[in-house]
Amino acid sequence: MIRFILVALSVILFLIFSIPILIVEWLLGKANPDRKSRQSLAIVQFMFRFLLRLSGVTVTVRGKEKIPDTSVLYVGNHRSYFDILVGYTTVPGLTGFVAKKEMDRYILLRDWMRNVNCLFLDRKNIKEGLKTILEGVAKIKAGISIWIFPEGTRSRGASELDMLEFKEGSLKIAEKSGHPVVPVAITGTAEVFEAHLPFIRPSHVIIEYGDPIYIKQLEPSQRKFVGEYTREVIRGMLEKQLEERKTWR
């Protein structure tokens, strides 16, 4: 419980005492939006690394060399809030996460999210959802990668393999932008928090970046259900990670 209190207190204090930084970043954004994005990302990454250390989380990163030298759509499995911390601290370059619209309610938090190019998706409003997709396309074309969890919410299955269905529309950002999809497999994050709420416990996380998927190069049947195709790619990556974890015991 002590870890949970320390992590929660750290987040609250950061949000409160970072108000002057937000003001400076807002002013900077008027003159140099790119510098603002990079500085904000560096600050958020520093904070996330601190929270991971505070939580006792260690991370193994694999496949980073497979990420193309261009902006991409990261597509990953989702079992924990800590997926976001691990993702943001390991990606190269500017990256924004797609978050649920409800996150836009929280002042200060939403301001930092906007500063690091996050998008807020309204799943209940098709018109607003399409606008978010177009925003994502514009960001990717501007050199900012986007990260999305196509399950739409955290999977609560007993195993990382118990993924929810991938929503096909969630990969439209890659289809419409022409940029590649990078599949991401993560294991070990649910063991930090969600597996034993409200306690935070140490865990070793593996995050693996897979071979990029170029949608236009897929077979017609694969392009038609590219979400399911990507899900199976990630499942294969997860299976290998879980087999490896068995040898640790």
Coordinates of N, CA and C in Angstrom, one line a residue:
M1 N 0.8 -1.2 0.0 CA 0.0 0.0 0.0 C 0.9 1.3 0.0
I2 N 2.1 1.2 0.6 CA 3.0 2.3 0.6 C 3.3 2.8 -0.8
R3 N 3.6 1.8 -1.7 CA 4.0 2.1 -3.0 C 2.8 2.9 -3.7
F4 N 1.6 2.4 -3.5 CA 0.4 3.1 -4.1 C 0.3 4.5 -3.6
I5 N 0.5 4.7 -2.3 CA 0.4 6.1 -1.8 C 1.5 7.0 -2.3
L6 N 2.7 6.4 -2.4 CA 3.8 7.2 -3.0 C 3.6 7.6 -4.4
V7 N 3.1 6.6 -5.2 CA 2.9 6.9 -6.7 C 1.7 7.9 -6.8
A8 N 0.6 7.7 -6.1 CA -0.5 8.6 -6.2 C -0.1 10.0 -5.8
L9 N 0.6 10.1 -4.7 CA 1.1 11.4 -4.2 C 2.0 12.1 -5.2
S10 N 2.9 11.3 -5.8 CA 3.8 11.9 -6.8 C 3.1 12.5 -8.0
V11 N 2.1 11.7 -8.4 CA 1.3 12.2 -9.6 C 0.6 13.5 -9.2
I12 N -0.1 13.6 -8.0 CA -0.8 14.8 -7.6 C 0.1 15.9 -7.5
L13 N 1.3 15.7 -6.8 CA 2.2 16.8 -6.6 C 2.8 17.3 -7.9
F14 N 3.1 16.4 -8.9 CA 3.6 16.8 -10.2 C 2.6 17.7 -10.9
L15 N 1.3 17.3 -10.9 CA 0.3 18.0 -11.6 C 0.1 19.4 -11.0
I16 N 0.2 19.5 -9.7 CA 0.0 20.8 -9.0 C 1.2 21.7 -9.3
F17 N 2.4 21.2 -9.0 CA 3.6 22.0 -9.1 C 4.1 22.3 -10.5
S18 N 3.5 21.6 -11.5 CA 3.9 21.7 -12.9 C 3.0 22.8 -13.6
I19 N 2.1 23.5 -12.9 CA 1.3 24.5 -13.5 C 2.2 25.6 -14.1
P20 N 3.2 26.1 -13.4 CA 4.1 27.1 -14.1 C 4.7 26.6 -15.3
I21 N 5.1 25.3 -15.3 CA 5.7 24.7 -16.5 C 4.7 24.7 -17.7
L22 N 3.5 24.4 -17.4 CA 2.4 24.3 -18.4 C 2.2 25.7 -19.0
I23 N 2.3 26.7 -18.2 CA 2.2 28.1 -18.7 C 3.3 28.4 -19.6
V24 N 4.6 28.1 -19.2 CA 5.7 28.3 -20.1 C 5.6 27.6 -21.4
E25 N 5.2 26.3 -21.3 CA 5.0 25.5 -22.5 C 4.0 26.1 -23.4
W26 N 2.9 26.6 -22.9 CA 1.8 27.2 -23.7 C 2.4 28.4 -24.4
L27 N 3.2 29.2 -23.7 CA 3.8 30.4 -24.4 C 4.8 30.0 -25.5
L28 N 5.5 28.9 -25.2 CA 6.5 28.4 -26.1 C 5.8 27.9 -27.4
G29 N 4.7 27.2 -27.2 CA 4.0 26.6 -28.3 C 3.5 27.6 -29.3
K30 N 3.3 28.9 -28.9 CA 2.9 29.9 -29.8 C 4.0 30.2 -30.8
A31 N 5.2 30.1 -30.4 CA 6.3 30.5 -31.2 C 7.0 29.3 -31.9
N32 N 7.0 28.2 -31.1 CA 7.7 27.0 -31.6 C 7.0 25.7 -31.2
P33 N 5.9 25.3 -31.9 CA 5.1 24.1 -31.4 C 5.9 22.8 -31.4
D34 N 6.9 22.7 -32.3 CA 7.7 21.4 -32.3 C 8.6 21.4 -31.0
R35 N 9.2 22.5 -30.6 CA 10.0 22.5 -29.4 C 9.2 22.2 -28.2
K36 N 8.0 22.8 -28.2 CA 7.0 22.6 -27.1 C 6.7 21.1 -26.9
S37 N 6.4 20.4 -28.1 CA 6.1 19.0 -28.0 C 7.2 18.2 -27.5
R38 N 8.5 18.5 -27.9 CA 9.6 17.7 -27.5 C 10.0 18.0 -26.1
Q39 N 9.9 19.2 -25.6 CA 10.1 19.5 -24.2 C 9.1 18.8 -23.3
S40 N 7.8 18.9 -23.7 CA 6.8 18.3 -22.9 C 6.9 16.8 -22.8
L41 N 7.3 16.2 -24.0 CA 7.5 14.7 -24.0 C 8.7 14.4 -23.0
A42 N 9.8 15.1 -23.1 CA 10.9 14.8 -22.2 C 10.5 14.9 -20.7
I43 N 9.7 15.9 -20.4 CA 9.3 16.0 -19.0 C 8.4 14.9 -18.6
V44 N 7.4 14.5 -19.4 CA 6.5 13.4 -19.1 C 7.3 12.1 -19.1
Q45 N 8.2 11.9 -20.0 CA 9.1 10.7 -19.9 C 9.9 10.6 -18.6
F46 N 10.4 11.7 -18.2 CA 11.2 11.7 -16.9 C 10.3 11.3 -15.8
M47 N 9.0 11.9 -15.7 CA 8.1 11.6 -14.7 C 7.7 10.1 -14.7
F48 N 7.4 9.6 -15.9 CA 7.0 8.2 -16.0 C 8.1 7.3 -15.6
R49 N 9.4 7.6 -15.9 CA 10.5 6.7 -15.5 C 10.6 6.7 -14.0
F50 N 10.4 7.9 -13.4 CA 10.4 8.0 -11.9 C 9.3 7.1 -11.3
L51 N 8.1 7.2 -11.9 CA 7.0 6.4 -11.3 C 7.2 4.9 -11.5
L52 N 7.9 4.5 -12.6 CA 8.2 3.1 -12.8 C 9.2 2.6 -11.7
R53 N 10.2 3.4 -11.5 CA 11.2 3.1 -10.5 C 10.6 3.0 -9.1
L54 N 9.7 4.0 -8.8 CA 9.0 4.0 -7.5 C 8.2 2.8 -7.3
S55 N 7.6 2.3 -8.4 CA 6.8 1.1 -8.4 C 7.5 -0.2 -8.4
G56 N 8.8 -0.1 -8.6 CA 9.7 -1.3 -8.6 C 9.6 -2.0 -9.9
V57 N 9.3 -1.3 -11.0 CA 9.1 -1.9 -12.3 C 10.4 -1.9 -13.1
T58 N 10.9 -3.0 -13.6 CA 12.0 -3.1 -14.5 C 11.5 -3.4 -15.9
V59 N 12.2 -3.0 -16.9 CA 11.6 -3.1 -18.3 C 12.7 -3.7 -19.2
T60 N 12.3 -4.7 -20.0 CA 13.1 -5.2 -21.1 C 12.5 -4.7 -22.4
V61 N 13.3 -4.0 -23.2 CA 12.7 -3.6 -24.5 C 13.3 -4.4 -25.6
R62 N 12.5 -4.9 -26.5 CA 13.0 -5.7 -27.6 C 12.4 -5.1 -28.9
G63 N 13.2 -5.3 -30.0 CA 12.7 -5.0 -31.3 C 12.7 -3.5 -31.7
K64 N 13.3 -2.7 -30.9 CA 13.2 -1.2 -31.1 C 13.9 -0.9 -32.5
E65 N 14.8 -1.7 -32.9 CA 15.5 -1.5 -34.1 C 14.6 -1.8 -35.3
K66 N 13.5 -2.4 -35.1 CA 12.5 -2.7 -36.2 C 11.6 -1.5 -36.5
I67 N 11.6 -0.6 -35.6 CA 10.7 0.6 -35.8 C 11.2 1.4 -37.0
P68 N 10.4 1.6 -38.0 CA 10.9 2.4 -39.2 C 11.3 3.8 -38.9
D69 N 12.1 4.4 -39.7 CA 12.6 5.8 -39.5 C 11.6 6.7 -40.1
T70 N 10.3 6.6 -39.6 CA 9.2 7.4 -40.0 C 8.2 7.3 -38.9
S71 N 7.2 8.2 -39.0 CA 6.1 8.1 -38.0 C 5.2 6.9 -38.3
V72 N 4.7 6.3 -37.2 CA 4.0 5.0 -37.4 C 2.7 5.0 -36.5
L73 N 1.9 4.0 -36.7 CA 0.8 3.7 -35.8 C 1.2 2.5 -34.9
Y74 N 1.4 2.7 -33.7 CA 1.7 1.6 -32.7 C 0.4 1.0 -32.3
V75 N 0.3 -0.3 -32.4 CA -0.9 -1.0 -32.0 C -0.5 -2.1 -31.0
G76 N -1.0 -2.0 -29.8 CA -0.6 -2.9 -28.7 C -1.8 -3.5 -27.9
N77 N -1.5 -4.6 -27.2 CA -2.4 -5.2 -26.3 C -2.5 -4.3 -25.1
H78 N -3.6 -4.4 -24.3 CA -3.8 -3.4 -23.2 C -4.4 -4.1 -22.0
R79 N -3.6 -4.2 -20.9 CA -4.1 -4.8 -19.7 C -3.9 -3.9 -18.5
S80 N -3.2 -2.8 -18.6 CA -2.8 -2.0 -17.4 C -2.6 -0.6 -17.8
Y81 N -2.8 0.3 -16.8 CA -2.5 1.7 -17.0 C -1.0 1.8 -17.2
F82 N -0.2 0.9 -16.6 CA 1.2 1.0 -16.8 C 1.7 0.7 -18.2
D83 N 0.8 0.2 -19.1 CA 1.2 0.0 -20.5 C 1.6 1.4 -21.1
I84 N 0.9 2.4 -20.6 CA 1.1 3.8 -21.2 C 2.5 4.3 -20.7
L85 N 2.8 4.1 -19.4 CA 4.1 4.5 -18.9 C 5.2 3.8 -19.6
V86 N 5.1 2.5 -19.8 CA 6.1 1.7 -20.4 C 6.3 2.1 -21.9
G87 N 5.1 2.3 -22.5 CA 5.1 2.7 -23.9 C 5.8 4.1 -24.1
Y88 N 5.4 5.1 -23.4 CA 5.9 6.4 -23.5 C 7.4 6.5 -23.2
T89 N 7.9 5.7 -22.3 CA 9.3 5.7 -22.0 C 10.2 4.9 -22.9
T90 N 9.6 4.2 -23.9 CA 10.5 3.4 -24.7 C 10.4 3.7 -26.2
V91 N 9.4 4.5 -26.6 CA 9.3 4.8 -28.0 C 10.3 5.9 -28.4
P92 N 10.8 5.8 -29.7 CA 11.6 6.9 -30.2 C 10.8 8.0 -30.8
G93 N 11.2 9.2 -30.6 CA 10.5 10.3 -31.3 C 9.1 10.7 -30.6
L94 N 8.5 11.7 -31.2 CA 7.2 12.2 -30.7 C 6.1 11.1 -31.0
T95 N 5.3 10.9 -29.9 CA 4.3 9.9 -30.0 C 3.1 10.4 -29.1
G96 N 1.9 10.3 -29.7 CA 0.7 10.6 -28.9 C -0.2 9.4 -28.8
F97 N -0.8 9.2 -27.6 CA -1.6 8.0 -27.4 C -3.1 8.4 -27.6
V98 N -3.9 7.5 -28.1 CA -5.3 7.7 -28.2 C -6.0 7.3 -26.9
A99 N -6.6 8.3 -26.3 CA -7.3 8.0 -25.0 C -8.8 8.2 -25.1
K100 N -9.5 7.6 -24.2 CA -11.0 7.7 -24.2 C -11.4 9.2 -23.9
K101 N -12.5 9.6 -24.5 CA -12.9 11.0 -24.4 C -13.1 11.4 -22.9
E102 N -13.4 10.5 -22.0 CA -13.6 10.8 -20.6 C -12.4 11.4 -19.9
M103 N -11.2 11.1 -20.5 CA -10.0 11.6 -19.9 C -9.9 13.1 -20.1
D104 N -10.6 13.7 -21.0 CA -10.6 15.1 -21.3 C -11.2 15.9 -20.2
R105 N -11.8 15.3 -19.2 CA -12.5 16.0 -18.1 C -11.5 16.5 -17.0
Y106 N -10.4 15.8 -16.9 CA -9.4 16.1 -15.8 C -8.4 17.2 -16.1
I107 N -8.7 18.3 -15.5 CA -7.8 19.5 -15.8 C -6.3 19.1 -15.3
L108 N -5.4 19.8 -15.9 CA -4.0 19.6 -15.7 C -3.5 18.3 -16.4
L109 N -4.2 17.2 -16.0 CA -3.8 15.9 -16.7 C -4.1 16.0 -18.2
R110 N -5.2 16.5 -18.6 CA -5.6 16.6 -20.0 C -4.6 17.6 -20.7
D111 N -4.2 18.7 -19.9 CA -3.3 19.6 -20.5 C -1.9 19.0 -20.9
W112 N -1.4 18.2 -20.0 CA -0.2 17.5 -20.3 C -0.4 16.5 -21.4
M113 N -1.6 15.8 -21.4 CA -1.9 14.9 -22.5 C -1.9 15.6 -23.9
R114 N -2.5 16.7 -23.9 CA -2.5 17.5 -25.2 C -1.1 17.9 -25.6
N115 N -0.3 18.3 -24.6 CA 1.1 18.7 -24.9 C 1.9 17.6 -25.5
V116 N 1.6 16.4 -25.2 CA 2.3 15.3 -25.8 C 1.5 14.6 -26.9
N117 N 0.6 15.3 -27.5 CA -0.1 14.9 -28.7 C -1.1 13.8 -28.6
C118 N -1.6 13.7 -27.4 CA -2.7 12.7 -27.2 C -4.0 13.1 -27.9
L119 N -4.8 12.1 -28.3 CA -6.1 12.4 -28.9 C -7.1 11.8 -28.0
F120 N -8.3 12.4 -28.0 CA -9.4 12.0 -27.2 C -10.5 11.4 -28.1
L121 N -10.8 10.1 -27.9 CA -11.7 9.4 -28.8 C -13.0 9.2 -28.2
D122 N -14.1 9.7 -28.8 CA -15.5 9.5 -28.3 C -16.0 8.3 -29.0
R123 N -16.0 7.2 -28.3 CA -16.5 5.9 -29.0 C -18.0 5.9 -29.3
K124 N -18.7 6.7 -28.6 CA -20.2 6.7 -28.8 C -20.7 7.6 -29.9
N125 N -19.8 8.5 -30.4 CA -20.2 9.4 -31.4 C -19.4 9.2 -32.7
I126 N -20.0 8.6 -33.7 CA -19.3 8.2 -34.9 C -18.7 9.4 -35.6
K127 N -19.4 10.5 -35.6 CA -18.9 11.7 -36.3 C -17.7 12.3 -35.6
E128 N -17.7 12.3 -34.2 CA -16.6 12.8 -33.5 C -15.4 11.8 -33.6
G129 N -15.8 10.5 -33.6 CA -14.7 9.5 -33.8 C -14.0 9.6 -35.1
L130 N -14.7 10.0 -36.2 CA -14.1 10.2 -37.5 C -13.2 11.4 -37.4
K131 N -13.6 12.4 -36.7 CA -12.7 13.6 -36.6 C -11.4 13.3 -35.9
T132 N -11.5 12.4 -34.9 CA -10.3 12.0 -34.2 C -9.4 11.2 -35.1
I133 N -9.9 10.4 -35.9 CA -9.1 9.6 -36.8 C -8.4 10.5 -37.8
L134 N -9.1 11.5 -38.3 CA -8.5 12.5 -39.2 C -7.4 13.3 -38.5
E135 N -7.6 13.6 -37.2 CA -6.6 14.3 -36.5 C -5.3 13.4 -36.4
G136 N -5.6 12.1 -36.2 CA -4.5 11.1 -36.1 C -3.7 11.1 -37.4
V137 N -4.4 11.1 -38.5 CA -3.8 11.0 -39.8 C -2.9 12.3 -40.0
A138 N -3.5 13.4 -39.6 CA -2.7 14.7 -39.8 C -1.4 14.6 -38.9
K139 N -1.5 14.1 -37.7 CA -0.3 14.1 -36.9 C 0.7 13.1 -37.4
I140 N 0.3 11.9 -37.9 CA 1.3 11.0 -38.5 C 1.9 11.6 -39.7
K141 N 1.2 12.3 -40.5 CA 1.7 12.9 -41.7 C 2.7 14.1 -41.3
A142 N 2.5 14.6 -40.1 CA 3.4 15.7 -39.7 C 4.6 15.2 -38.9
G143 N 4.7 13.8 -38.9 CA 5.9 13.2 -38.2 C 5.7 12.8 -36.8
I144 N 4.5 12.8 -36.3 CA 4.2 12.4 -34.9 C 3.5 11.0 -34.9
S145 N 4.1 10.0 -34.3 CA 3.5 8.7 -34.3 C 2.3 8.7 -33.3
I146 N 1.5 7.7 -33.6 CA 0.3 7.6 -32.7 C 0.2 6.2 -32.2
W147 N -0.2 6.0 -30.9 CA -0.3 4.7 -30.3 C -1.8 4.5 -29.9
I148 N -2.3 3.3 -30.3 CA -3.7 3.0 -30.0 C -3.8 1.6 -29.5
F149 N -4.7 1.4 -28.6 CA -5.1 0.1 -28.1 C -6.4 -0.3 -28.7
P150 N -6.4 -1.2 -29.7 CA -7.6 -1.4 -30.5 C -8.7 -2.2 -29.7
E151 N -8.3 -2.8 -28.6 CA -9.4 -3.5 -27.8 C -10.4 -2.5 -27.2
G152 N -10.0 -1.2 -27.2 CA -10.9 -0.2 -26.7 C -10.9 0.0 -25.2
T153 N -10.5 -0.9 -24.5 CA -10.4 -0.9 -23.0 C -9.4 -1.9 -22.5
R154 N -9.1 -1.9 -21.2 CA -8.2 -2.9 -20.7 C -8.8 -4.3 -20.7
S155 N -8.1 -5.3 -21.1 CA -8.5 -6.7 -21.0 C -8.3 -7.1 -19.6
R156 N -9.4 -7.8 -19.1 CA -9.3 -8.3 -17.7 C -9.2 -9.8 -17.6
G157 N -8.8 -10.4 -18.7 CA -8.7 -11.9 -18.8 C -7.6 -12.4 -17.9
A158 N -7.6 -13.7 -17.6 CA -6.6 -14.3 -16.7 C -5.2 -14.2 -17.3
S159 N -5.1 -14.2 -18.6 CA -3.8 -14.2 -19.3 C -3.7 -13.1 -20.3
E160 N -2.5 -12.7 -20.7 CA -2.3 -11.7 -21.7 C -2.9 -12.2 -23.1
L161 N -3.0 -13.5 -23.2 CA -3.6 -14.0 -24.5 C -5.1 -13.8 -24.6
D162 N -5.7 -13.4 -23.5 CA -7.1 -13.2 -23.5 C -7.5 -11.8 -23.9
M163 N -7.1 -11.5 -25.1 CA -7.3 -10.2 -25.7 C -8.8 -10.0 -26.1
L164 N -9.3 -8.8 -26.0 CA -10.6 -8.5 -26.6 C -10.4 -8.4 -28.1
E165 N -11.5 -8.4 -28.8 CA -11.5 -8.2 -30.3 C -10.9 -6.8 -30.6
F166 N -10.1 -6.8 -31.6 CA -9.6 -5.5 -32.1 C -10.6 -4.8 -33.0
K167 N -10.9 -3.6 -32.7 CA -11.9 -2.8 -33.5 C -11.3 -2.4 -34.8
E168 N -11.8 -2.9 -35.9 CA -11.2 -2.7 -37.2 C -11.0 -1.2 -37.5
G169 N -11.9 -0.4 -37.1 CA -11.8 1.0 -37.4 C -10.6 1.7 -36.8
S170 N -10.1 1.1 -35.7 CA -9.0 1.7 -35.0 C -7.7 1.8 -35.8
L171 N -7.6 1.0 -36.9 CA -6.4 1.0 -37.7 C -6.6 1.9 -38.9
K172 N -7.7 2.6 -39.0 CA -7.9 3.5 -40.1 C -6.9 4.6 -40.2
I173 N -6.3 5.0 -39.1 CA -5.2 6.0 -39.1 C -4.1 5.6 -40.0
A174 N -3.7 4.3 -39.9 CA -2.6 3.8 -40.8 C -3.1 3.7 -42.2
E175 N -4.3 3.2 -42.4 CA -4.8 3.0 -43.8 C -4.8 4.3 -44.5
K176 N -5.4 5.4 -43.9 CA -5.6 6.6 -44.5 C -4.3 7.4 -44.7
S177 N -3.3 7.2 -43.8 CA -2.1 8.0 -43.8 C -1.1 7.3 -44.7
G178 N -1.2 6.0 -44.9 CA -0.2 5.2 -45.7 C 1.0 4.9 -44.9
H179 N 1.0 5.1 -43.6 CA 2.2 4.8 -42.8 C 2.0 3.4 -42.2
P180 N 3.1 2.8 -41.8 CA 3.1 1.4 -41.3 C 2.5 1.3 -39.9
V181 N 2.0 0.1 -39.6 CA 1.6 -0.3 -38.3 C 2.7 -1.0 -37.6
V182 N 3.0 -0.7 -36.4 CA 4.0 -1.4 -35.6 C 3.3 -2.2 -34.5
P183 N 3.2 -3.5 -34.6 CA 2.6 -4.3 -33.5 C 3.4 -4.3 -32.2
V184 N 2.8 -4.1 -31.1 CA 3.5 -4.1 -29.8 C 2.9 -5.1 -28.8
A185 N 3.8 -6.0 -28.3 CA 3.3 -7.0 -27.3 C 3.9 -6.6 -25.9
I186 N 3.1 -6.6 -24.9 CA 3.5 -6.2 -23.6 C 3.0 -7.3 -22.6
T187 N 3.9 -7.7 -21.7 CA 3.6 -8.7 -20.7 C 4.2 -8.1 -19.3
G188 N 3.5 -8.4 -18.3 CA 4.0 -8.1 -16.9 C 3.4 -6.8 -16.3
T189 N 2.6 -6.0 -17.1 CA 2.2 -4.7 -16.5 C 1.0 -4.9 -15.6
A190 N 0.1 -5.9 -15.9 CA -1.1 -6.1 -15.0 C -0.6 -6.5 -13.6
E191 N 0.6 -7.2 -13.5 CA 1.1 -7.7 -12.2 C 1.6 -6.5 -11.4
V192 N 1.7 -5.3 -12.0 CA 2.1 -4.2 -11.2 C 1.0 -3.7 -10.3
F193 N -0.2 -3.6 -10.9 CA -1.3 -3.0 -10.2 C -2.7 -3.7 -10.3
E194 N -3.1 -3.9 -11.5 CA -4.5 -4.4 -11.7 C -4.7 -5.8 -11.1
A195 N -3.7 -6.7 -11.1 CA -3.9 -8.0 -10.6 C -4.1 -8.1 -9.1
H196 N -3.8 -7.0 -8.4 CA -4.0 -7.0 -6.9 C -4.4 -5.6 -6.4
L197 N -5.4 -5.0 -7.0 CA -5.8 -3.7 -6.5 C -6.1 -3.7 -5.0
P198 N -5.7 -2.6 -4.3 CA -5.1 -1.4 -4.7 C -3.6 -1.3 -4.5
F199 N -3.0 -2.5 -4.4 CA -1.6 -2.6 -4.1 C -0.7 -2.4 -5.4
I200 N 0.4 -1.8 -5.3 CA 1.4 -1.7 -6.4 C 2.6 -2.6 -6.0
R201 N 2.9 -3.5 -6.8 CA 4.0 -4.5 -6.5 C 5.0 -4.5 -7.7
P202 N 6.3 -4.8 -7.4 CA 7.3 -4.9 -8.4 C 7.0 -5.9 -9.5
S203 N 7.4 -5.6 -10.7 CA 7.2 -6.6 -11.8 C 8.2 -6.3 -12.8
H204 N 8.6 -7.4 -13.6 CA 9.4 -7.2 -14.7 C 8.6 -7.2 -16.0
V205 N 8.7 -6.2 -16.7 CA 7.8 -6.0 -17.9 C 8.7 -6.2 -19.2
I206 N 8.1 -6.9 -20.1 CA 8.7 -7.1 -21.4 C 7.8 -6.3 -22.4
I207 N 8.4 -5.4 -23.2 CA 7.7 -4.7 -24.3 C 8.5 -5.0 -25.5
E208 N 7.8 -5.5 -26.5 CA 8.4 -5.9 -27.8 C 7.8 -5.3 -29.0
Y209 N 8.6 -4.6 -29.8 CA 8.1 -4.0 -31.0 C 8.4 -5.0 -32.2
G210 N 7.3 -5.3 -32.9 CA 7.4 -6.3 -34.0 C 7.7 -5.7 -35.3
D211 N 7.8 -6.5 -36.3 CA 8.0 -6.1 -37.7 C 6.9 -5.2 -38.2
P212 N 7.2 -4.1 -38.8 CA 6.2 -3.2 -39.3 C 5.3 -3.9 -40.3
I213 N 4.0 -3.5 -40.3 CA 3.0 -4.0 -41.2 C 2.6 -2.9 -42.1
Y214 N 2.8 -3.2 -43.4 CA 2.4 -2.2 -44.4 C 1.1 -2.7 -45.0
I215 N 0.0 -2.0 -44.7 CA -1.3 -2.5 -45.0 C -1.5 -2.8 -46.5
K216 N -1.0 -1.9 -47.3 CA -1.2 -2.0 -48.8 C -0.5 -3.3 -49.3
Q217 N 0.5 -3.8 -48.6 CA 1.2 -5.0 -49.1 C 0.6 -6.3 -48.6
L218 N -0.5 -6.2 -47.8 CA -1.1 -7.4 -47.3 C -2.0 -8.0 -48.4
E219 N -2.3 -9.3 -48.2 CA -3.3 -10.0 -49.1 C -4.7 -9.3 -48.9
P220 N -5.5 -9.3 -50.0 CA -6.8 -8.7 -49.8 C -7.6 -9.1 -48.6
S221 N -7.6 -10.4 -48.3 CA -8.3 -10.9 -47.2 C -7.8 -10.4 -45.8
Q222 N -6.5 -10.2 -45.8 CA -5.8 -9.6 -44.6 C -6.1 -8.1 -44.5
R223 N -6.2 -7.4 -45.6 CA -6.5 -6.0 -45.6 C -7.9 -5.8 -45.1
K224 N -8.8 -6.7 -45.5 CA -10.2 -6.5 -45.1 C -10.4 -6.6 -43.6
F225 N -9.6 -7.4 -43.0 CA -9.7 -7.5 -41.5 C -8.3 -7.3 -40.9
V226 N -7.8 -6.1 -41.2 CA -6.4 -5.9 -40.7 C -6.3 -5.8 -39.2
G227 N -7.4 -5.5 -38.5 CA -7.4 -5.5 -37.1 C -7.2 -6.9 -36.5
E228 N -7.9 -7.8 -37.1 CA -7.8 -9.2 -36.6 C -6.4 -9.8 -37.0
Y229 N -5.9 -9.4 -38.2 CA -4.6 -9.8 -38.6 C -3.5 -9.3 -37.6
T230 N -3.6 -8.1 -37.3 CA -2.6 -7.5 -36.4 C -2.7 -8.1 -35.0
R231 N -4.0 -8.4 -34.6 CA -4.2 -9.1 -33.3 C -3.5 -10.4 -33.2
E232 N -3.6 -11.2 -34.3 CA -2.9 -12.5 -34.3 C -1.4 -12.4 -34.3
V233 N -0.9 -11.3 -35.0 CA 0.6 -11.1 -34.9 C 1.0 -10.8 -33.5
I234 N 0.3 -10.0 -32.8 CA 0.6 -9.7 -31.4 C 0.4 -10.9 -30.5
R235 N -0.6 -11.7 -30.8 CA -0.8 -12.9 -30.0 C 0.4 -13.9 -30.1
G236 N 1.0 -14.0 -31.3 CA 2.1 -14.8 -31.5 C 3.3 -14.3 -30.7
M237 N 3.5 -13.0 -30.7 CA 4.6 -12.4 -29.9 C 4.4 -12.6 -28.4
L238 N 3.1 -12.5 -28.0 CA 2.8 -12.7 -26.5 C 3.1 -14.2 -26.1
E239 N 2.7 -15.1 -27.0 CA 2.9 -16.5 -26.7 C 4.4 -16.8 -26.5
K240 N 5.3 -16.2 -27.3 CA 6.7 -16.4 -27.1 C 7.2 -15.8 -25.8
Q241 N 6.7 -14.6 -25.4 CA 7.1 -14.0 -24.2 C 6.6 -14.9 -23.0
L242 N 5.4 -15.4 -23.0 CA 4.9 -16.1 -21.9 C 5.6 -17.5 -21.8
E243 N 6.0 -18.1 -22.9 CA 6.8 -19.3 -22.8 C 8.2 -19.0 -22.2
E244 N 8.7 -17.9 -22.5 CA 10.0 -17.5 -21.9 C 9.9 -17.3 -20.4
R245 N 8.8 -16.6 -20.0 CA 8.5 -16.4 -18.6 C 8.4 -17.6 -17.8
K246 N 7.9 -18.7 -18.4 CA 7.8 -20.0 -17.7 C 9.2 -20.5 -17.2
T247 N 10.2 -20.2 -18.0 CA 11.6 -20.7 -17.7 C 12.2 -19.9 -16.5
W248 N 11.6 -18.8 -16.2 CA 12.1 -18.0 -15.1 C 11.8 -18.6 -13.7
R249 N 10.7 -19.4 -13.7 CA 10.2 -19.9 -12.4 C 11.0 -21.0 -11.9

